[in-house]
Coordinates of C-alpha atoms in Angstrom, one line a residue:
Chain A
M52 CA -4.1 23.2 14.4
G53 CA -1.5 21.9 11.9
K54 CA -2.0 19.4 9.1
T55 CA -2.3 15.7 10.1
N56 CA -0.3 13.0 8.3
L57 CA -3.6 12.0 6.6
D58 CA -4.2 15.6 5.6
L59 CA -0.8 15.7 3.9
I60 CA -1.4 12.4 2.1
R61 CA -4.8 13.6 0.9
E62 CA -3.2 16.8 -0.6
C63 CA -1.0 14.6 -2.7
D64 CA -3.4 11.6 -3.3
N65 CA -6.3 13.9 -4.1
F66 CA -8.0 12.1 -7.0
P67 CA -11.3 10.7 -5.5
Y68 CA -11.6 7.0 -4.7
H69 CA -14.4 5.1 -6.4
E70 CA -15.2 3.1 -3.3
D71 CA -15.4 6.2 -1.0
N72 CA -17.6 8.4 -3.1
R73 CA -18.9 7.2 -6.5
A74 CA -20.5 10.5 -7.3
A75 CA -17.3 12.5 -6.6
Y76 CA -15.2 10.0 -8.5
T77 CA -17.5 10.1 -11.6
E78 CA -17.8 13.8 -11.5
T79 CA -14.0 14.2 -11.4
L80 CA -13.5 11.6 -14.1
N81 CA -16.0 13.6 -16.3
N82 CA -13.5 16.4 -16.4
Y83 CA -11.2 14.3 -18.5
H84 CA -10.8 12.3 -21.7
A85 CA -9.0 9.0 -21.6
F86 CA -5.7 9.0 -23.5
R87 CA -5.5 5.8 -25.5
V88 CA -3.2 4.4 -28.2
N89 CA -4.6 2.2 -30.9
G90 CA -3.7 -1.5 -30.4
F91 CA -3.7 -1.3 -26.6
D92 CA -6.7 -2.0 -24.5
A93 CA -5.9 0.4 -21.7
T94 CA -6.3 4.0 -20.5
L95 CA -2.8 5.5 -20.4
G96 CA -3.7 8.8 -18.8
Y97 CA -6.5 11.3 -18.4
I98 CA -6.4 14.5 -20.4
L99 CA -8.3 17.5 -19.0
N100 CA -11.3 18.4 -21.2
S101 CA -10.0 22.0 -21.5
V102 CA -6.7 20.6 -22.8
V103 CA -8.5 18.4 -25.3
E104 CA -10.2 21.5 -26.6
K105 CA -7.1 23.7 -26.9
F106 CA -4.6 21.2 -28.1
P107 CA -3.9 21.4 -31.9
W108 CA -4.4 17.7 -32.5
P109 CA -3.1 16.8 -36.0
K110 CA -6.2 15.1 -37.5
S111 CA -4.2 12.6 -39.6
Y112 CA -3.3 10.5 -36.5
W113 CA -5.4 11.6 -33.6
V114 CA -9.1 10.6 -33.1
I115 CA -11.1 12.5 -30.6
D116 CA -14.4 10.9 -29.5
S117 CA -16.4 13.4 -27.5
G118 CA -19.1 10.8 -26.8
A119 CA -16.8 8.1 -25.4
K120 CA -14.5 10.9 -24.1
T121 CA -11.3 9.4 -25.5
V122 CA -8.3 10.8 -27.3
T123 CA -6.7 8.1 -29.3
L124 CA -3.3 8.1 -31.1
N125 CA -4.4 6.2 -34.2
T126 CA -1.1 4.6 -35.2
P127 CA -1.1 1.1 -36.7
A128 CA -1.3 -1.6 -34.1
D129 CA 2.2 -2.8 -35.1
A130 CA 3.8 0.7 -35.0
T131 CA 7.1 1.0 -33.2
P132 CA 7.5 3.0 -30.0
E133 CA 9.9 5.3 -32.0
Y134 CA 7.2 6.0 -34.6
R135 CA 4.5 6.7 -32.0
S136 CA 6.9 8.9 -30.0
K137 CA 7.8 10.8 -33.2
L138 CA 4.1 11.7 -33.9
V139 CA 3.5 12.7 -30.3
A140 CA 6.6 14.9 -30.3
E141 CA 5.4 16.5 -33.6
S142 CA 2.0 17.2 -31.9
I143 CA 3.6 18.6 -28.8
S144 CA 5.8 20.8 -31.0
E145 CA 2.6 22.2 -32.7
A146 CA 1.2 23.0 -29.3
V147 CA 4.5 24.8 -28.3
K148 CA 4.3 26.9 -31.5
A149 CA 0.7 27.8 -30.8
D150 CA 1.8 28.6 -27.2
V151 CA -1.5 27.5 -25.8
F152 CA -0.2 25.8 -22.6
E153 CA 1.7 27.3 -19.8
V154 CA 3.3 23.9 -18.8
L155 CA 4.9 23.7 -22.2
R156 CA 7.0 26.8 -21.5
G157 CA 9.0 24.8 -19.0
W158 CA 10.7 22.6 -21.6
R159 CA 12.9 20.0 -19.8
N160 CA 14.5 18.2 -22.7
E161 CA 13.9 14.9 -20.9
N162 CA 11.6 12.2 -22.1
Y163 CA 9.1 10.3 -19.9
P164 CA 8.0 6.8 -20.9
V165 CA 4.4 5.6 -21.3
W166 CA 4.0 1.9 -20.4
G167 CA 1.5 -0.5 -21.8
P168 CA 0.0 -3.7 -20.4
G169 CA 2.6 -6.4 -19.6
G170 CA 5.4 -3.9 -19.0
Q171 CA 5.7 -2.9 -22.7
L172 CA 7.0 0.5 -23.6
I173 CA 4.5 2.2 -25.9
L174 CA 6.1 5.6 -26.5
D175 CA 7.8 8.4 -24.7
M176 CA 7.2 12.2 -24.6
E177 CA 8.8 15.4 -23.4
R178 CA 8.6 15.6 -19.6
C179 CA 6.8 18.9 -19.4
A180 CA 4.0 17.6 -21.6
S181 CA 3.3 14.6 -19.5
P182 CA 0.7 16.3 -17.2
L183 CA -1.2 17.4 -20.3
F184 CA -1.6 13.7 -21.2
G185 CA -2.1 12.7 -17.6
I186 CA 0.3 9.8 -17.9
V187 CA 1.9 8.0 -14.9
S188 CA 5.2 9.6 -14.2
Y189 CA 8.1 7.9 -12.3
G190 CA 10.7 9.2 -10.0
A191 CA 13.1 8.2 -7.3
H192 CA 13.3 9.8 -3.8
M193 CA 15.9 9.3 -1.1
T194 CA 15.9 10.2 2.5
C195 CA 19.4 10.8 3.9
Y196 CA 19.7 10.6 7.6
V197 CA 22.1 10.3 10.5
Q198 CA 21.2 8.2 13.5
D199 CA 22.7 8.3 17.0
E200 CA 21.5 7.7 20.6
A201 CA 19.4 10.9 20.4
G202 CA 17.5 9.4 17.4
F203 CA 17.2 10.3 13.7
K204 CA 18.2 13.5 12.0
F205 CA 17.3 14.2 8.4
W206 CA 19.1 16.1 5.7
I207 CA 16.3 18.3 4.3
P208 CA 16.9 20.6 1.3
R209 CA 15.0 23.8 0.5
R210 CA 14.1 24.2 -3.1
A211 CA 15.5 27.2 -5.0
K212 CA 13.3 30.3 -5.1
N213 CA 13.3 30.3 -8.9
K214 CA 12.2 26.7 -9.4
Q215 CA 9.3 26.4 -11.8
T216 CA 7.5 24.0 -9.5
Y217 CA 7.0 24.3 -5.7
P218 CA 9.6 27.1 -5.3
S219 CA 11.1 27.5 -1.8
M220 CA 9.4 24.4 -0.4
L221 CA 11.2 21.7 1.6
D222 CA 12.1 18.5 -0.3
N223 CA 13.5 15.0 0.2
T224 CA 17.3 14.9 0.3
V225 CA 17.5 13.6 -3.2
A226 CA 14.7 13.3 -5.7
G227 CA 14.3 13.2 -9.4
G228 CA 12.2 12.1 -12.4
M229 CA 13.1 8.9 -14.3
C230 CA 13.6 9.3 -18.0
T231 CA 12.9 6.6 -20.6
N232 CA 15.2 3.6 -20.2
E233 CA 16.5 4.8 -16.8
K234 CA 16.3 2.3 -14.0
P235 CA 15.2 3.4 -10.5
F236 CA 18.5 2.6 -8.7
E237 CA 20.7 4.3 -11.4
C238 CA 18.4 7.3 -11.3
I239 CA 18.8 7.8 -7.5
V240 CA 22.6 7.3 -7.7
R241 CA 22.8 10.0 -10.5
E242 CA 20.5 12.4 -8.6
A243 CA 22.5 11.9 -5.4
M244 CA 25.7 13.0 -7.2
E245 CA 24.0 15.8 -9.1
E246 CA 21.8 17.3 -6.4
A247 CA 23.6 16.6 -3.2
S248 CA 27.2 16.2 -4.3
L249 CA 27.4 12.7 -2.7
P250 CA 30.3 10.7 -4.0
E251 CA 29.2 7.6 -6.0
S252 CA 31.9 5.4 -4.6
S253 CA 30.8 5.6 -1.0
I254 CA 27.0 5.7 -1.6
R255 CA 26.4 3.0 -4.2
S256 CA 26.6 0.1 -1.8
A257 CA 25.0 2.0 1.1
I258 CA 21.8 3.1 -0.7
R259 CA 18.9 0.8 0.3
P260 CA 15.8 0.4 -1.9
V261 CA 12.9 0.2 0.6
G262 CA 9.7 0.3 -1.5
C263 CA 7.7 2.9 -3.3
V264 CA 4.8 5.3 -2.8
T265 CA 2.1 5.7 -5.4
Y266 CA -0.7 8.3 -5.6
S267 CA -3.1 10.0 -8.0
H268 CA -2.6 13.7 -7.9
I269 CA -4.5 16.6 -9.4
R270 CA -2.2 19.6 -9.8
D271 CA -2.9 22.9 -8.1
A272 CA -1.3 26.3 -8.6
R273 CA 1.9 25.3 -6.6
A274 CA 2.9 23.0 -9.4
G275 CA 2.9 25.9 -11.9
G276 CA 1.0 26.1 -15.1
E277 CA -2.5 24.8 -15.8
T278 CA -4.4 23.5 -12.7
G279 CA -6.5 20.4 -12.6
L280 CA -4.1 18.3 -14.7
S281 CA -4.0 14.7 -13.6
Q282 CA -0.6 13.4 -12.5
P283 CA -0.6 9.9 -11.2
E284 CA 2.9 9.1 -9.9
V285 CA 5.2 6.3 -8.7
E286 CA 8.1 7.3 -6.6
Y287 CA 10.6 4.6 -5.8
V288 CA 11.9 5.1 -2.3
Y289 CA 15.4 4.8 -1.0
D290 CA 17.1 5.3 2.5
L291 CA 20.7 6.3 2.9
K292 CA 22.2 6.4 6.4
L293 CA 25.1 8.9 6.3
E294 CA 28.1 9.2 8.7
P295 CA 27.8 12.5 10.6
K296 CA 30.9 13.8 8.8
V297 CA 29.2 13.4 5.3
I298 CA 27.4 16.7 4.5
P299 CA 25.2 17.0 1.4
K300 CA 25.9 20.1 -0.7
P301 CA 23.8 21.7 -3.4
G302 CA 25.4 20.4 -6.7
D303 CA 23.1 22.2 -9.1
N304 CA 20.9 25.3 -8.9
E305 CA 17.8 23.4 -7.8
V306 CA 18.5 23.4 -4.1
E307 CA 19.2 26.4 -2.0
E308 CA 20.6 24.7 1.1
F309 CA 20.6 21.5 3.1
N310 CA 19.8 21.5 6.9
L311 CA 20.0 18.7 9.4
L312 CA 16.6 18.6 11.1
T313 CA 15.4 16.5 14.1
V314 CA 12.3 14.3 13.9
Q315 CA 10.4 17.0 15.8
E316 CA 11.5 19.8 13.4
V317 CA 10.5 17.7 10.4
Q318 CA 7.1 16.9 12.0
D319 CA 6.6 20.6 12.7
A320 CA 7.5 21.6 9.1
L321 CA 5.1 18.9 7.8
A322 CA 2.3 20.2 10.0
R323 CA 2.9 23.7 8.7
G324 CA 2.7 22.4 5.1
E325 CA 6.2 23.5 4.2
F326 CA 7.1 20.3 2.3
K327 CA 6.4 19.8 -1.4
P328 CA 3.3 17.5 -1.2
N329 CA 4.8 14.3 -2.6
C330 CA 7.9 14.8 -0.4
S331 CA 5.6 14.8 2.7
V332 CA 4.4 11.4 1.6
V333 CA 7.9 10.0 1.3
I334 CA 8.8 11.2 4.8
I335 CA 5.6 9.7 6.2
D336 CA 6.6 6.4 4.6
F337 CA 10.0 6.7 6.3
F338 CA 8.4 7.4 9.6
V339 CA 6.2 4.3 9.2
R340 CA 9.0 2.0 8.2
H341 CA 11.3 3.2 11.1
G342 CA 8.7 3.0 13.9
L343 CA 8.3 6.7 14.3
L344 CA 4.6 6.7 13.2
T345 CA 2.8 3.8 14.8
P346 CA -0.7 2.3 15.1
E347 CA -0.8 3.8 18.6
N348 CA 0.2 7.3 17.8
D349 CA -1.8 8.1 14.6
P350 CA -5.5 7.4 14.5
D351 CA -5.4 7.3 10.7
Y352 CA -2.6 4.7 10.5
L353 CA -4.5 2.1 8.4
D354 CA -5.8 4.7 5.9
I355 CA -2.3 6.2 5.7
L356 CA -0.7 2.8 4.9
S357 CA -3.1 2.1 2.1
R358 CA -3.0 5.5 0.6
L359 CA 0.8 5.6 0.5
H360 CA 0.4 2.6 -1.9
R361 CA -2.6 3.5 -4.0
R362 CA -3.3 1.0 -6.7
L363 CA -3.1 3.0 -9.9
E364 CA -5.6 2.1 -12.7
Y365 CA -3.1 2.3 -15.5
P366 CA -0.5 -0.2 -17.0
L367 CA 2.7 0.3 -15.0
A368 CA 6.4 0.1 -15.5
S369 CA 8.5 -3.0 -15.2
H370 CA 12.3 -2.6 -14.8
C371 CA 13.5 -6.2 -15.0
Chain B
M248 CA 8.4 -23.4 -12.0
G249 CA 7.8 -22.1 -8.5
K250 CA 5.3 -19.5 -7.3
T251 CA 6.3 -15.9 -7.9
N252 CA 6.0 -13.3 -5.2
L253 CA 2.9 -11.9 -7.0
D254 CA 1.4 -15.5 -7.1
L255 CA 1.9 -15.7 -3.3
I256 CA 0.2 -12.4 -2.8
R257 CA -2.7 -13.3 -5.1
E258 CA -3.3 -16.4 -3.0
C259 CA -3.8 -14.3 0.0
D260 CA -5.4 -11.2 -1.5
N261 CA -7.8 -13.3 -3.6
F262 CA -11.0 -11.3 -3.5
P263 CA -11.3 -9.7 -7.0
Y264 CA -10.6 -6.0 -7.5
H265 CA -13.5 -3.9 -8.9
E266 CA -11.1 -2.0 -11.2
D267 CA -9.5 -5.1 -12.6
N268 CA -12.6 -7.1 -13.5
R269 CA -16.0 -5.7 -12.7
A270 CA -17.8 -8.9 -13.8
A271 CA -15.6 -11.1 -11.5
Y272 CA -16.0 -8.6 -8.6
T273 CA -19.7 -8.5 -9.0
E274 CA -20.1 -12.2 -9.4
T275 CA -18.0 -12.8 -6.3
L276 CA -19.9 -10.2 -4.3
N277 CA -23.2 -11.9 -5.3
N278 CA -22.1 -14.9 -3.2
Y279 CA -22.5 -12.9 0.0
H280 CA -24.9 -10.8 2.0
A281 CA -23.6 -7.6 3.6
F282 CA -23.4 -7.8 7.4
R283 CA -24.8 -4.5 8.9
V284 CA -25.8 -3.2 12.3
N285 CA -28.7 -0.8 12.7
G286 CA -27.5 2.8 13.2
F287 CA -24.3 2.4 11.2
D288 CA -24.1 3.3 7.5
A289 CA -21.5 0.7 6.6
T290 CA -20.9 -2.8 5.5
L291 CA -19.1 -4.6 8.4
G292 CA -18.4 -7.9 6.7
Y293 CA -19.7 -10.2 4.0
I294 CA -21.6 -13.4 5.0
L295 CA -21.6 -16.2 2.5
N296 CA -25.1 -16.9 1.2
S297 CA -24.9 -20.6 2.3
V298 CA -24.1 -19.3 5.8
V299 CA -27.0 -16.9 5.7
E300 CA -29.3 -19.9 4.8
K301 CA -28.0 -22.2 7.5
F302 CA -27.5 -19.8 10.4
P303 CA -30.4 -20.0 13.0
W304 CA -30.9 -16.2 13.1
P305 CA -33.1 -15.3 16.1
K306 CA -35.9 -13.4 14.4
S307 CA -36.4 -10.9 17.2
Y308 CA -33.3 -9.0 16.4
W309 CA -32.0 -10.1 13.0
V310 CA -33.4 -8.8 9.7
I311 CA -32.5 -10.7 6.6
D312 CA -33.3 -8.8 3.3
S313 CA -32.8 -11.3 0.4
G314 CA -33.5 -8.6 -2.1
A315 CA -30.9 -6.1 -0.8
K316 CA -28.7 -9.1 0.3
T317 CA -28.2 -7.7 3.8
V318 CA -28.2 -9.3 7.2
T319 CA -28.8 -6.6 9.8
L320 CA -28.5 -6.8 13.6
N321 CA -31.6 -4.7 14.4
T322 CA -30.6 -3.3 17.8
P323 CA -31.6 0.2 18.7
A324 CA -29.3 2.9 17.3
D325 CA -28.2 3.8 20.8
A326 CA -27.6 0.3 22.0
T327 CA -24.3 -0.3 23.8
P328 CA -21.5 -2.5 22.3
E329 CA -22.0 -4.8 25.3
Y330 CA -25.7 -5.3 24.4
R331 CA -25.0 -5.9 20.8
S332 CA -22.2 -8.3 21.6
K333 CA -24.5 -10.2 24.0
L334 CA -27.1 -10.7 21.2
V335 CA -24.5 -11.8 18.7
A336 CA -23.0 -14.2 21.3
E337 CA -26.5 -15.6 21.9
S338 CA -27.0 -16.1 18.2
I339 CA -23.6 -17.8 17.8
S340 CA -24.4 -20.0 20.7
E341 CA -27.6 -21.2 18.9
A342 CA -25.5 -22.0 15.9
V343 CA -23.1 -24.0 18.0
K344 CA -26.0 -26.0 19.5
A345 CA -27.4 -26.7 16.1
D346 CA -23.8 -27.7 15.0
V347 CA -24.3 -26.4 11.5
F348 CA -20.9 -24.9 11.0
E349 CA -17.5 -26.6 11.0
V350 CA -15.6 -23.4 12.0
L351 CA -17.6 -23.1 15.2
R352 CA -16.2 -26.4 16.4
G353 CA -12.9 -24.7 16.8
W354 CA -13.9 -22.5 19.8
R355 CA -11.1 -20.1 20.8
N356 CA -12.6 -18.3 23.8
E357 CA -11.2 -15.0 22.4
N358 CA -13.2 -12.1 21.2
Y359 CA -12.6 -10.2 18.0
P360 CA -13.8 -6.6 17.7
V361 CA -16.0 -5.1 14.9
W362 CA -15.2 -1.5 14.2
G363 CA -17.5 1.1 12.9
P364 CA -17.0 4.4 11.1
G365 CA -14.7 6.9 13.0
G366 CA -12.9 4.2 14.9
Q367 CA -15.9 3.3 17.1
L368 CA -16.2 -0.2 18.6
I369 CA -19.6 -1.6 17.6
L370 CA -19.5 -5.1 19.2
D371 CA -17.3 -8.1 19.5
M372 CA -17.7 -11.8 18.9
E373 CA -16.0 -15.1 19.4
R374 CA -13.0 -15.4 17.2
C375 CA -14.0 -18.7 15.4
A376 CA -17.3 -17.1 14.3
S377 CA -15.6 -14.1 12.7
P378 CA -15.2 -15.6 9.2
L379 CA -18.9 -16.6 9.2
F380 CA -19.6 -12.8 9.5
G381 CA -16.8 -11.9 7.2
I382 CA -15.6 -9.1 9.5
V383 CA -12.1 -7.6 9.3
S384 CA -9.8 -9.4 11.6
Y385 CA -6.6 -7.9 13.1
G386 CA -3.3 -9.5 14.0
A387 CA 0.3 -8.7 14.6
H388 CA 3.2 -10.5 12.9
M389 CA 6.9 -10.2 13.6
T390 CA 9.9 -11.3 11.7
C391 CA 12.9 -12.1 13.9
Y392 CA 16.2 -12.1 12.1
V393 CA 20.0 -12.0 12.6
Q394 CA 22.2 -10.1 10.3
D395 CA 25.9 -10.3 9.7
E396 CA 28.3 -9.8 6.9
A397 CA 26.8 -12.8 5.1
G398 CA 23.4 -11.1 5.1
F399 CA 20.1 -11.8 6.7
K400 CA 19.0 -15.1 8.4
F401 CA 15.4 -15.6 9.6
W402 CA 13.9 -17.5 12.5
I403 CA 11.2 -19.5 10.8
P404 CA 8.8 -21.7 12.8
R405 CA 6.9 -24.7 11.5
R406 CA 3.3 -24.9 12.7
A407 CA 2.3 -27.9 14.8
K408 CA 0.8 -30.9 12.8
N409 CA -2.3 -30.8 14.9
K410 CA -3.2 -27.1 14.4
Q411 CA -6.7 -26.5 13.3
T412 CA -5.6 -24.1 10.6
Y413 CA -2.7 -24.5 8.1
P414 CA -1.1 -27.5 10.0
S415 CA 2.7 -28.1 9.4
M416 CA 3.1 -24.9 7.2
L417 CA 5.9 -22.4 7.8
D418 CA 5.0 -19.3 9.7
N419 CA 6.3 -15.9 10.7
T420 CA 8.5 -16.0 13.8
V421 CA 5.8 -14.6 16.0
A422 CA 2.1 -14.0 15.0
G423 CA -1.2 -13.8 16.7
G424 CA -4.7 -12.4 16.5
M425 CA -5.6 -9.3 18.3
C426 CA -8.5 -9.5 20.7
T427 CA -10.9 -6.7 21.7
N428 CA -9.2 -3.9 23.5
E429 CA -5.7 -5.2 22.7
K430 CA -3.2 -2.8 21.2
P431 CA -1.0 -4.0 18.4
F432 CA 2.3 -3.5 20.2
E433 CA 1.2 -5.2 23.4
C434 CA -0.2 -8.0 21.3
I435 CA 3.1 -8.7 19.6
V436 CA 5.1 -8.5 22.9
R437 CA 2.6 -11.0 24.5
E438 CA 2.9 -13.4 21.5
A439 CA 6.7 -13.1 21.4
M440 CA 6.8 -14.3 25.0
E441 CA 4.1 -17.0 24.6
E442 CA 5.0 -18.4 21.2
A443 CA 8.8 -17.9 21.0
S444 CA 9.8 -17.7 24.7
L445 CA 11.5 -14.4 24.1
P446 CA 12.1 -12.5 27.3
E447 CA 10.0 -9.3 27.6
S448 CA 12.8 -7.3 29.2
S449 CA 15.2 -7.6 26.3
I450 CA 12.7 -7.4 23.4
R451 CA 10.3 -4.6 24.4
S452 CA 12.6 -1.8 23.4
A453 CA 14.1 -3.6 20.4
I454 CA 10.8 -4.5 18.6
R455 CA 10.3 -2.0 15.8
P456 CA 6.8 -1.3 14.3
V457 CA 7.3 -1.1 10.6
G458 CA 3.9 -0.9 9.0
C459 CA 1.1 -3.3 8.2
V460 CA -0.2 -5.5 5.4
T461 CA -3.8 -5.6 4.4
Y462 CA -5.6 -8.0 2.1
S463 CA -9.0 -9.4 1.3
H464 CA -9.0 -13.2 1.6
I465 CA -11.5 -15.9 0.6
R466 CA -10.7 -19.0 2.7
D467 CA -9.9 -22.3 1.1
A468 CA -9.6 -25.8 2.5
R469 CA -6.2 -25.1 4.2
A470 CA -7.9 -22.7 6.7
G471 CA -10.1 -25.6 7.9
G472 CA -13.9 -25.5 8.0
E473 CA -16.2 -24.0 5.4
T474 CA -14.6 -22.7 2.3
G475 CA -15.5 -19.5 0.5
L476 CA -15.8 -17.5 3.7
S477 CA -14.6 -13.9 3.4
Q478 CA -11.8 -12.9 5.7
P479 CA -10.4 -9.4 5.2
E480 CA -7.4 -8.9 7.4
V481 CA -5.0 -6.3 8.8
E482 CA -1.7 -7.6 10.1
Y483 CA 0.4 -5.0 11.9
V484 CA 4.0 -5.8 11.1
Y485 CA 7.1 -5.8 13.4
D486 CA 10.8 -6.5 12.9
L487 CA 13.1 -7.7 15.6
K488 CA 16.8 -8.0 15.1
L489 CA 18.2 -10.7 17.5
E490 CA 21.7 -11.3 18.6
P491 CA 23.0 -14.6 17.3
K492 CA 23.0 -16.0 20.9
V493 CA 19.2 -15.5 21.3
I494 CA 17.3 -18.5 20.1
P495 CA 13.5 -18.6 19.9
K496 CA 12.0 -21.7 21.5
P497 CA 8.4 -23.0 21.2
G498 CA 6.6 -21.8 24.2
D499 CA 3.2 -23.4 23.6
N500 CA 2.0 -26.3 21.5
E501 CA 1.4 -24.2 18.4
V502 CA 4.9 -24.4 17.0
E503 CA 6.8 -27.5 16.3
E504 CA 10.3 -26.1 15.8
F505 CA 12.2 -22.9 14.9
N506 CA 14.9 -23.0 12.2
L507 CA 17.3 -20.3 11.2
L508 CA 17.0 -20.0 7.4
T509 CA 19.0 -18.0 4.8
V510 CA 17.4 -15.6 2.4
Q511 CA 17.7 -18.2 -0.3
E512 CA 16.2 -20.9 1.8
V513 CA 13.2 -18.7 2.6
Q514 CA 12.8 -17.8 -1.0
D515 CA 12.9 -21.4 -2.0
A516 CA 10.3 -22.3 0.6
L517 CA 8.1 -19.4 -0.6
A518 CA 8.3 -20.6 -4.2
R519 CA 7.3 -24.1 -3.1
G520 CA 4.3 -22.7 -1.3
E521 CA 5.4 -23.9 2.1
F522 CA 4.4 -20.8 4.0
K523 CA 1.0 -20.1 5.4
P524 CA -0.4 -17.6 2.8
N525 CA -0.5 -14.5 5.0
C526 CA 2.9 -15.2 6.3
S527 CA 4.3 -15.2 2.8
V528 CA 2.9 -11.7 2.4
V529 CA 4.6 -10.5 5.6
I530 CA 8.0 -11.9 4.5
I531 CA 7.6 -10.3 1.0
D532 CA 7.0 -7.0 2.8
F533 CA 10.2 -7.5 4.8
F534 CA 12.1 -8.2 1.6
V535 CA 10.8 -5.0 0.1
R536 CA 11.6 -2.8 3.1
H537 CA 15.1 -4.3 3.5
G538 CA 16.1 -4.0 -0.2
L539 CA 16.0 -7.8 -1.0
L540 CA 13.1 -7.4 -3.4
T541 CA 13.7 -4.5 -5.7
P542 CA 12.2 -2.8 -8.8
E543 CA 15.0 -4.4 -10.8
N544 CA 14.6 -8.0 -9.6
D545 CA 10.9 -8.5 -9.6
P546 CA 8.8 -7.6 -12.7
D547 CA 5.7 -7.3 -10.6
Y548 CA 7.2 -4.9 -8.0
L549 CA 4.5 -2.1 -8.4
D550 CA 1.6 -4.5 -8.2
I551 CA 3.1 -6.2 -5.2
L552 CA 3.6 -2.9 -3.3
S553 CA 0.0 -1.9 -3.8
R554 CA -1.5 -5.3 -3.0
L555 CA 0.5 -5.6 0.2
H556 CA -1.5 -2.6 1.3
R557 CA -5.0 -3.2 -0.1
R558 CA -7.5 -0.5 0.8
L559 CA -10.2 -2.4 2.6
E560 CA -13.8 -1.3 2.0
Y561 CA -14.9 -1.5 5.7
P562 CA -14.6 0.8 8.6
L563 CA -11.2 0.0 10.3
A564 CA -9.7 0.0 13.8
S565 CA -8.1 3.0 15.5
H566 CA -5.8 2.4 18.4
C567 CA -5.0 5.9 19.7

């Protein structure tokens, strides 16, 4: 018996829901400290207790409150994002020197933003440190497909064997993380060129923004590094219908190969758990929007629809 | 300054969220008693306190607990749905005789189902009584559009002046409530024939199921009858691209006229609040799925996406 669509979503959106099970929610939350920044009335992420213990927090600007279970960057309320980012970078650099976290060995040299209430940028930090702070991360995923009388076929890549995270698993055609100041659409165009060698001139006007998926993920061993880290995510979702003659090709060393799979082949691979968890979720969203997954063919339809769009309890990005 | 997309969604999804404001959520919840049925560990709806007071509950099978704020249909745990429905119908009939509720004057002669945990049908009840019990109601909405080089145009009906609910407001091309035992797809096909005179033979294979919207609504005066009634809803959503030569025509007396509106005309009518609230939500969902509403053109994009798919805290339907 393979995994159901709801099983796949639960693997990705695996932080308990308060309304389903208050005890499980509270017990899970107790594993974390809230990450806060002075001047902002919001939890910006959840830091695993074991990370709070091991992280070499510089005492001059971090306040750890074990009773309230908070870790607060104690910068002046009118500090600039640049100043806050500098102190956080300094702190992460101390942790790298001490070599206390596996995830920090995978340095990316890309910065991820932390958003405050009202779509305000509070600070940014090195990408590989983001799951230590449990901040919301943002990405863009695109499904490239061909469509003829026989139905849909999907261009599905297999991740490189030597990728840090989820090696050899199946992926969405194009996917990437969004750095500070990057807009979702520009991110997906850049990634389409870099990862799938698709020519900008022909795809820019054909890429269709079709929504997003949101989920609250607790990392397991497949993500690499420490397990139990909280990683809430927003993935902006795009569709791109390709002419049969257009063939995506690996443009960097992140993808091993692209294959054109039928709906049935994709469904079978999903049921076998071959897709990276958040990529399953993006494909399920495609199936819903294109009438392949319906109220009449999946008993969990309504739960699936809501969980594809979890309401995240953090301030979120605004890109206008 | 017109209404924003988020304003329109808030009008429809206007039951407070626990995570946003616990005080407001609790205060609102205190206006209601939970509707329960013996043998099921679930809240099936919320009944306004003033309704609990005025309803002539037959004492032989209803238990009102003012402390726990519950109204329980006290049938044996192994009662049949038919038996439970019979008692509920009897109770509603008493309330009609006493003429204590305005909403019961709009008798529909259609039954709405009440679902229990695991997709089990518990009972059904006359449609116009459903907001008194605050049960989840189900419907199907379809957007019919034409598309050419100039972009999308939408077939938008205006509701009849003499409709009980939301008279003269703009609507989705086809929309209707789902009765007991009706499946979403068959419901939308039936409504398309009845309301818009679309021929079954040409539309059945062209209608595309594309998801659903879910929201928790507290009724205001526009809905007709008592205000403050809780009406959580699931609307299954369909798209139908029509050839320019196909023209929907009012097939019953519910619709006054159909007009073909541009995107800009629809956006202007939305901003002026001319659409029935839940129809605004279905159009916003269309705009998201078709790339008309994007992360870069609406600052509330992420909140909109989640609120279009609110996770309802009741057992929900399963149609497999």
